[in-house]
XYZ file of N, CA, C and O in Angstrom:
388
model
N 97.060 123.969 87.801
C 97.003 122.525 87.658
C 98.044 121.885 88.587
O 99.178 122.348 88.673
N 97.653 120.819 89.270
C 98.560 120.143 90.193
C 99.519 119.231 89.440
O 99.120 118.507 88.533
N 100.757 119.259 89.871
C 101.739 118.320 89.325
C 101.560 116.980 90.031
O 100.856 116.883 91.047
N 102.225 115.956 89.521
C 102.167 114.637 90.171
C 102.684 114.734 91.601
O 102.096 114.158 92.534
N 103.759 115.472 91.808
C 104.319 115.638 93.158
C 103.314 116.345 94.078
O 103.199 115.988 95.262
N 102.587 117.332 93.547
C 101.561 118.029 94.329
C 100.438 117.072 94.726
O 99.945 117.117 95.852
N 100.030 116.213 93.799
C 98.962 115.250 94.080
C 99.398 114.273 95.178
O 98.619 113.953 96.074
N 100.639 113.797 95.069
C 101.165 112.874 96.077
C 101.164 113.547 97.445
O 100.722 112.964 98.438
N 101.646 114.776 97.507
C 101.683 115.514 98.777
C 100.273 115.715 99.323
O 100.035 115.565 100.525
N 99.327 116.039 98.448
C 97.942 116.240 98.853
C 97.377 114.967 99.479
O 96.756 114.988 100.545
N 97.602 113.828 98.832
C 97.081 112.548 99.328
C 97.771 112.155 100.631
O 97.113 111.701 101.573
N 99.094 112.328 100.709
C 99.821 112.045 101.958
C 99.241 112.860 103.103
O 98.971 112.328 104.185
N 99.048 114.144 102.876
C 98.495 115.023 103.911
C 97.080 114.609 104.297
O 96.719 114.633 105.468
N 96.281 114.223 103.299
C 94.911 113.801 103.570
C 94.908 112.572 104.477
O 94.156 112.514 105.461
N 95.741 111.589 104.171
C 95.818 110.369 104.988
C 96.223 110.719 106.419
O 95.585 110.275 107.382
N 97.284 111.513 106.558
C 97.760 111.873 107.895
C 96.721 112.679 108.663
O 96.465 112.420 109.838
N 96.094 113.656 108.012
C 95.065 114.478 108.664
C 93.860 113.639 109.074
O 93.299 113.821 110.158
N 93.465 112.725 108.207
C 92.335 111.845 108.514
C 92.650 111.005 109.753
O 91.839 110.918 110.683
N 93.826 110.404 109.787
C 94.222 109.576 110.940
C 94.331 110.417 112.205
O 93.911 109.986 113.281
N 94.877 111.616 112.098
C 95.022 112.490 113.258
C 93.688 113.024 113.771
O 93.590 113.427 114.923
N 92.669 113.028 112.916
C 91.359 113.531 113.329
C 90.532 112.472 114.053
O 89.497 112.779 114.633
N 90.988 111.235 114.043
C 90.247 110.148 114.684
C 90.381 110.241 116.207
O 91.426 110.650 116.711
N 89.316 109.873 116.888
C 89.344 109.903 118.348
C 90.470 109.013 118.879
O 91.209 109.398 119.770
N 90.562 107.798 118.350
C 91.685 106.927 118.672
C 92.531 106.820 117.408
O 92.114 106.247 116.423
N 93.697 107.385 117.460
C 94.575 107.402 116.292
C 95.043 105.977 115.976
O 95.364 105.216 116.888
N 95.060 105.618 114.714
C 95.465 104.252 114.357
C 96.952 104.013 114.630
O 97.773 104.927 114.520
N 97.268 102.767 115.001
C 98.655 102.374 115.213
C 99.382 102.195 113.885
O 100.599 102.331 113.814
N 98.623 101.840 112.845
C 99.234 101.619 111.539
C 98.169 101.694 110.454
O 96.974 101.679 110.741
N 98.653 101.757 109.223
C 97.788 101.655 108.052
C 97.929 100.226 107.533
O 99.020 99.665 107.556
N 96.841 99.639 107.065
C 96.873 98.319 106.452
C 96.470 98.495 104.995
O 95.391 99.020 104.715
N 97.364 98.081 104.103
C 97.134 98.301 102.677
C 97.320 96.991 101.931
O 98.350 96.317 102.087
N 96.326 96.624 101.141
C 96.426 95.421 100.321
C 97.328 95.655 99.127
O 97.268 96.699 98.479
N 98.179 94.676 98.849
C 99.087 94.739 97.698
C 98.782 93.543 96.807
O 98.930 92.394 97.222
N 98.362 93.830 95.571
C 97.956 92.765 94.654
C 98.966 92.514 93.541
O 98.881 91.508 92.860
N 99.868 93.451 93.352
C 100.773 93.357 92.212
C 100.339 94.280 91.077
O 101.050 94.434 90.091
N 99.183 94.910 91.230
C 98.689 95.839 90.225
C 99.122 97.272 90.513
O 99.640 97.578 91.584
N 98.884 98.142 89.552
C 99.337 99.524 89.664
C 98.588 100.278 90.765
O 99.183 101.083 91.489
N 97.286 100.030 90.914
C 96.516 100.763 91.925
C 97.049 100.509 93.329
O 97.289 101.446 94.095
N 97.232 99.237 93.665
C 97.715 98.932 95.016
C 99.166 99.365 95.197
O 99.572 99.721 96.303
N 99.936 99.375 94.121
C 101.323 99.846 94.209
C 101.366 101.336 94.541
O 102.152 101.776 95.388
N 100.506 102.114 93.916
C 100.455 103.559 94.177
C 99.964 103.826 95.597
O 100.579 104.595 96.342
N 98.870 103.166 95.984
C 98.313 103.388 97.319
C 99.309 102.985 98.402
O 99.515 103.714 99.376
N 99.946 101.831 98.244
C 100.883 101.372 99.275
C 102.117 102.260 99.340
O 102.636 102.526 100.431
N 102.571 102.758 98.211
C 103.736 103.638 98.196
C 103.424 104.975 98.861
O 104.190 105.454 99.702
N 102.299 105.575 98.508
C 101.935 106.853 99.128
C 101.685 106.659 100.623
O 102.081 107.498 101.432
N 101.070 105.552 100.998
C 100.863 105.271 102.425
C 102.204 105.184 103.145
O 102.366 105.745 104.233
N 103.167 104.505 102.555
C 104.498 104.396 103.158
C 105.167 105.762 103.258
O 105.882 106.042 104.221
N 104.914 106.618 102.297
C 105.514 107.953 102.277
C 105.008 108.844 103.408
O 105.635 109.849 103.723
N 103.891 108.472 104.062
C 103.371 109.270 105.171
C 104.289 109.189 106.381
O 104.215 110.038 107.264
N 105.115 108.152 106.446
C 105.963 107.939 107.611
C 105.271 107.140 108.700
O 105.899 106.732 109.676
N 103.968 106.896 108.532
C 103.236 106.082 109.493
C 103.622 104.619 109.300
O 104.085 104.225 108.228
N 103.421 103.824 110.333
C 103.670 102.393 110.210
C 102.662 101.820 109.212
O 101.471 102.140 109.275
N 103.149 100.994 108.289
C 102.297 100.418 107.246
C 102.442 98.903 107.257
O 103.557 98.383 107.254
N 101.308 98.216 107.280
C 101.267 96.772 107.085
C 100.840 96.565 105.636
O 99.701 96.840 105.273
N 101.789 96.125 104.807
C 101.497 95.858 103.404
C 101.106 94.387 103.299
O 101.913 93.496 103.551
N 99.861 94.144 102.941
C 99.254 92.827 103.029
C 98.988 92.226 101.662
O 98.354 92.848 100.816
N 99.488 91.013 101.466
C 99.180 90.246 100.260
C 98.457 88.979 100.692
O 98.908 88.275 101.595
N 97.304 88.724 100.074
C 96.512 87.533 100.406
C 96.179 86.769 99.124
O 95.043 86.795 98.638
N 97.173 86.084 98.562
C 96.925 85.381 97.295
C 95.926 84.228 97.453
O 95.933 83.525 98.464
N 95.071 84.115 96.452
C 94.105 83.013 96.381
C 94.240 82.413 94.985
O 93.836 83.036 93.998
N 94.876 81.248 94.920
C 95.041 80.555 93.624
C 95.600 81.493 92.557
O 95.114 81.538 91.424
N 96.601 82.266 92.935
C 97.202 83.245 92.029
C 98.054 82.570 90.966
O 98.701 81.565 91.230
N 98.068 83.164 89.801
C 99.051 82.771 88.797
C 100.411 83.212 89.316
O 100.520 84.243 89.992
N 101.444 82.444 89.021
C 102.768 82.720 89.571
C 103.222 84.142 89.274
O 103.746 84.829 90.142
N 103.021 84.622 88.050
C 103.499 85.963 87.703
C 102.771 87.044 88.508
O 103.345 88.076 88.833
N 101.502 86.806 88.855
C 100.767 87.775 89.665
C 101.325 87.821 91.083
O 101.533 88.895 91.650
N 101.566 86.655 91.648
C 102.133 86.588 92.998
C 103.546 87.164 93.006
O 103.929 87.860 93.939
N 104.314 86.892 91.949
C 105.670 87.438 91.847
C 105.656 88.962 91.832
O 106.511 89.601 92.464
N 104.707 89.567 91.119
C 104.602 91.036 91.082
C 104.302 91.591 92.471
O 104.914 92.567 92.904
N 103.375 90.958 93.158
C 103.019 91.395 94.497
C 104.222 91.304 95.431
O 104.537 92.249 96.158
N 104.919 90.181 95.402
C 106.074 89.985 96.281
C 107.227 90.921 95.924
O 107.929 91.415 96.814
N 107.404 91.186 94.641
C 108.462 92.120 94.223
C 108.165 93.522 94.749
O 109.067 94.227 95.215
N 106.901 93.924 94.690
C 106.543 95.251 95.200
C 106.711 95.303 96.716
O 107.217 96.300 97.252
N 106.304 94.248 97.417
C 106.486 94.201 98.869
C 107.964 94.330 99.229
O 108.328 95.073 100.145
N 108.811 93.627 98.502
C 110.259 93.686 98.753
C 110.779 95.104 98.522
O 111.555 95.640 99.316
N 110.343 95.730 97.430
C 110.769 97.094 97.117
C 110.324 98.052 98.226
O 111.104 98.892 98.677
N 109.050 97.916 98.661
C 108.532 98.783 99.723
C 109.373 98.660 100.991
O 109.746 99.662 101.607
N 109.646 97.417 101.393
C 110.412 97.186 102.625
C 111.825 97.755 102.520
O 112.366 98.268 103.497
N 112.427 97.645 101.338
C 113.785 98.170 101.150
C 113.817 99.691 101.133
O 114.795 100.299 101.553
N 112.763 100.316 100.646
C 112.740 101.772 100.505
C 112.214 102.480 101.757
O 112.634 103.591 102.046
N 111.307 101.843 102.481
C 110.649 102.493 103.615
C 110.778 101.632 104.867
O 110.197 100.548 104.941
N 111.501 102.114 105.872
C 111.689 101.326 107.099
C 110.409 101.164 107.923
O 110.355 100.322 108.811
N 109.381 101.938 107.621
C 108.114 101.874 108.353
C 107.142 100.844 107.789
O 106.003 100.735 108.242
N 107.580 100.031 106.812
C 106.705 99.051 106.174
C 107.015 97.647 106.685
O 108.173 97.231 106.713
N 105.965 96.941 107.092
C 106.043 95.523 107.423
C 105.266 94.752 106.372
O 104.170 95.162 105.979
N 105.808 93.639 105.954
C 105.180 92.786 104.947
C 104.389 91.692 105.650
O 104.870 91.067 106.590
N 103.173 91.472 105.175
C 102.340 90.394 105.695
C 101.793 89.619 104.504
O 101.157 90.206 103.628
N 102.075 88.306 104.456
C 101.553 87.460 103.377
C 100.723 86.355 104.018
O 101.205 85.618 104.880
N 99.475 86.277 103.602
C 98.572 85.232 104.085
C 98.033 84.500 102.857
O 97.218 85.047 102.113
N 98.509 83.299 102.653
C 98.064 82.508 101.505
C 96.700 81.904 101.832
O 96.555 81.165 102.807
N 95.714 82.226 101.019
C 94.341 81.779 101.274
C 93.913 80.588 100.429
O 92.729 80.235 100.401
N 94.858 79.940 99.748
C 94.511 78.789 98.902
C 93.715 77.739 99.665
O 92.664 77.291 99.207
N 94.229 77.332 100.843
C 93.592 76.247 101.602
C 92.186 76.633 102.068
O 91.310 75.774 102.149
N 91.979 77.885 102.368
C 90.662 78.338 102.822
C 89.628 78.098 101.734
O 88.480 77.754 102.001
N 90.029 78.240 100.484
C 89.093 78.092 99.369
C 89.071 76.684 98.779
O 88.392 76.436 97.799
N 89.810 75.748 99.386
C 89.822 74.366 98.907
C 88.821 73.493 99.638
O 88.714 72.314 99.349
N 88.074 74.053 100.587
C 87.097 73.251 101.332
C 85.746 73.249 100.658
O 85.399 74.015 99.853
C-alpha cells in the first residue's frame, strides 16, 4: 500500500515525465487555485515538481471568505516555493455586462 508521501512522489514524477515527453516542453504549469482542498493539493504538488508554476485565481462574484482562502493559499505557495508566480484576474466586470 502506498503512503501519502509515496502518492505525492508518484504524482510529481508523473507530471514531470508527462511534460518531458512532450515534443515542445512547457515553460510552466498553470494551476487554478480556488481556495478549496482539491486545488490546494494540485497546486502544492505542482510546485513540488520544481517546475515554474503560475498559480491562477480568477474570482467571479466570490464571497469574501472564499477569495480570502484562495489568496491565503497563493501567499503560502509563494512563500514556500520560489518557482511559483501568483496571477489574480478578477472576472466580476466580465460578468456584469
